[in-house]
Every structure is written in C-alpha cells, then in structure tokens.
Amino acid sequence: MGAALAARLAAKGWDVVGWTRSGRTSGTVEVTGDPGAAVARADLVLLSLFDGPACQQVLDEVGDSLRTDTIVLNASTIAPAEASQLARRLGPAYVHAPVLGSVPAVAAGTLEILAAADQDMLDRVRPVLETLGTVRRVDDASTAAALKLIANHSLAGAVLALRDSLRQGEALGLSRAQVLDVLALAPLGGLVARKRPFLTDQPTACTAEFTIGALAKDMALLSAASNTPSRSAADLAGTPAGPEADIAVAATVPAVASTVLEPLRAYIRGHATGDPAHFRDAFLPTAHIEGIRDGAFVSWRLDEYCALFPGRPALDEPTRSRRIDVTDVHGTVATATMTLWHGPDTFTDIFLLVRVDAGWRIANKAYHRHS
C-alpha cells in the first residue's frame, strides 16, 4: 500500500523519497536507506505502516530529524487510542488520515480518505490528499481511526458472507464457477469481481492487495477498542491460509469437517425417532443436559435425559423440524448451536463438543425454551 501511494504521488508530479521497514522496494520512486535523511528535507512525511507499534517505532527513529514545520500524515490503520496518542505527541502537525480502498483505488486516485486535522492543517495537506482520492474531514484522530476499523469490519463481514455462500453452493452440489457467476449479480458482486482470481479452484499467482493478517489485525483492534466481541475477528484469525494471503482466500476455506456434525445429526435422529440410543451415540456418558424447565433449573445426567424418550416418534413429528445453525471448531473442542421447532415450542440448544477417539461427542448441552 505504501508503494502504491508513493507511486501515485510521484506520477502526479510530487517529489517523493521513499523508505521501507522491510527493505523491499517497487522501483517506482527514489528510495533511501536512511529514513532520517529522507524526513530531514521533507515538507510532509506520509506513513503507511502495518500497525500502531510500527508507527511509534518509525517516529521514534526519525523524531530528531523532523523539522518543526514538517507535517506528519498517517494513513495507517491503527487503534483509536494509538491515533490519539500520536496526535498528542505531534500536536497540530499530525494529520490522521486512514484510507478506504486498496491498491487499485490508489492507482486510480479514488480512495476515500478520513482526515482528522484542524482546518488550516487540512488545507495545507489537501493537495496531496486529493491526488489520492476524496477527502472527508472528521473531528479527531480517534474518530478517524475508529471509523476506519468499522469500514474494515464491513469488509470482513462481506468476505465471510462470501465464504458462507461458497460453502452452501458446494453443499448443494453447485460448481464454484456457477456460484461466482450468480454472486457477481448480487450485492456481493463488487467483491466477487475484484477478487475472482483468488476465488477460483486454482488461483493465479496474483499479488495480495489486502492480506488476511492485516484484516485480522484490524478486527482484533476493533474488538479491543469497543470491548465488544466480533465474530469476524475469530473467524479470520482461525483461517488456515497464511497471513500474507489475500483476504479473498479466507472465503475459500473448506466447510467444517462432517465428523464434527455426526454427533449433532445423531442427536437430531434421537428427537426424530424418540429412540434414546441415538442420544447415547451423540453424547459422552458423562454429559449433562441443562436448562430451565417449568421455572426451575434442571441438570440431567445422560441416563435421566434418555429416560424422557419413549422409543417412538412424537405424534406431531411430521410438523417438527431442526436446524444446525453454527459450528465453531477450535482444535479438539467445538461449539454448536441448533434450533428445534417442536409444536408450540422452539428450543435453542447450545452444545460443547470434544474430539475423542478420532471422533466427536457432545460433552454438554444447555437449552433455552421459547413458547
């Protein structure tokens, strides 16, 4: 991203000198091995770094070389608290300006830029920012950082929605190409069009524009800043693809192995047939089934639970249905949620599963009954 920003500015006539922490360069702009020497003659220092600690480290390194009239423009995605800290450290000369869009938007000059600065400072940096895209002023650095994390949260949600659509298509026996063709016509169409090379069965050697590691980092920052759990953070962090892979690769992760579904399906058969043998196949012998029944908390051992079933289907079984809603696997443990529609009652069942003897069994179940 930093290389793309530098190349865009250089192509539009700005005098750009670049420096990278990694030492990797694109060859499109003049590069120096001494960041201090670069910033010493710069009117504006543009940061595009992985995270807050990287920003702090680089500014520590070049701090003595910054002129008093140099503006620091930070396009990095960092935590709101980190952005506030940098704003306090550098004062009015600091402009926090995270961007919405990736490398193609940089090249086209169509980024959306969330810029936090006082009006005078914003006017000074506006020509540079407008070379890159559209400027949207926000109140302060913390707000700009928070809004960028929210924007990336929506992107993570779209990637995971695409993943779910691909999994459902696979379960229905549809080809990947068919599913992608129709998704290109749907609300996810823009994402599919941009990322299709990464979504094919044999992805080409395209360069990642936004990596899984970067998006997972952003979702972790959001969860920590909001003190609110995010499913996107957990799902992206658990993606088996490498952190340097493009975010679209997270959408191609195979569905949960059917082995973790076997005890849940046995549990469904137990309800469908009334035969407790299926529950014994589904649960560990030590399992407990717990919830509120007739206003009181109950905790049944497996034998007690099995005794509730007469060995034949309920009279209204043809009208009943069950659905496995969510499964999450974490090594040798997993959780699952199921909804059961049984006559006038709907049950939400929450399962804890463990992998034992090369298979999965339900260790415990808790339920909520809605009338």
mmCIF file of N, CA and C in Angstrom, residues 14 83 98 220 303 334-335 349 369:
data_model
loop_
_atom_site.group_PDB
_atom_site.id
_atom_site.type_symbol
_atom_site.label_atom_id
_atom_site.label_comp_id
_atom_site.label_asym_id
_atom_site.label_seq_id
_atom_site.Cartn_x
_atom_site.Cartn_y
_atom_site.Cartn_z
ATOM 1 N N TRP A 14 4.668 14.959 -7.692
ATOM 2 C CA TRP A 14 5.217 15.272 -6.373
ATOM 3 C C TRP A 14 6.624 14.692 -6.263
ATOM 4 N N ALA A 83 -4.013 6.351 17.774
ATOM 5 C CA ALA A 83 -4.098 7.571 16.975
ATOM 6 C C ALA A 83 -4.130 8.803 17.873
ATOM 7 N N PRO A 98 -6.584 7.768 7.726
ATOM 8 C CA PRO A 98 -6.732 6.415 7.175
ATOM 9 C C PRO A 98 -7.574 6.455 5.909
ATOM 10 N N ALA A 220 -9.102 -7.450 15.374
ATOM 11 C CA ALA A 220 -8.684 -7.566 16.768
ATOM 12 C C ALA A 220 -8.614 -6.190 17.423
ATOM 13 N N ASP A 303 -28.380 -40.591 31.437
ATOM 14 C CA ASP A 303 -29.396 -41.621 31.661
ATOM 15 C C ASP A 303 -30.761 -41.000 31.952
ATOM 16 N N ALA A 334 -15.166 -27.917 20.281
ATOM 17 C CA ALA A 334 -16.031 -27.206 19.341
ATOM 18 C C ALA A 334 -17.291 -26.776 20.067
ATOM 19 N N THR A 335 -17.943 -25.779 19.510
ATOM 20 C CA THR A 335 -19.256 -25.368 19.988
ATOM 21 C C THR A 335 -20.218 -25.410 18.815
ATOM 22 N N ASP A 349 -30.567 -24.829 21.353
ATOM 23 C CA ASP A 349 -29.637 -25.725 22.039
ATOM 24 C C ASP A 349 -28.199 -25.266 21.776
ATOM 25 N N ARG A 369 -35.841 -22.558 26.099
ATOM 26 C CA ARG A 369 -37.149 -22.912 25.535
ATOM 27 C C ARG A 369 -37.992 -21.651 25.349
#
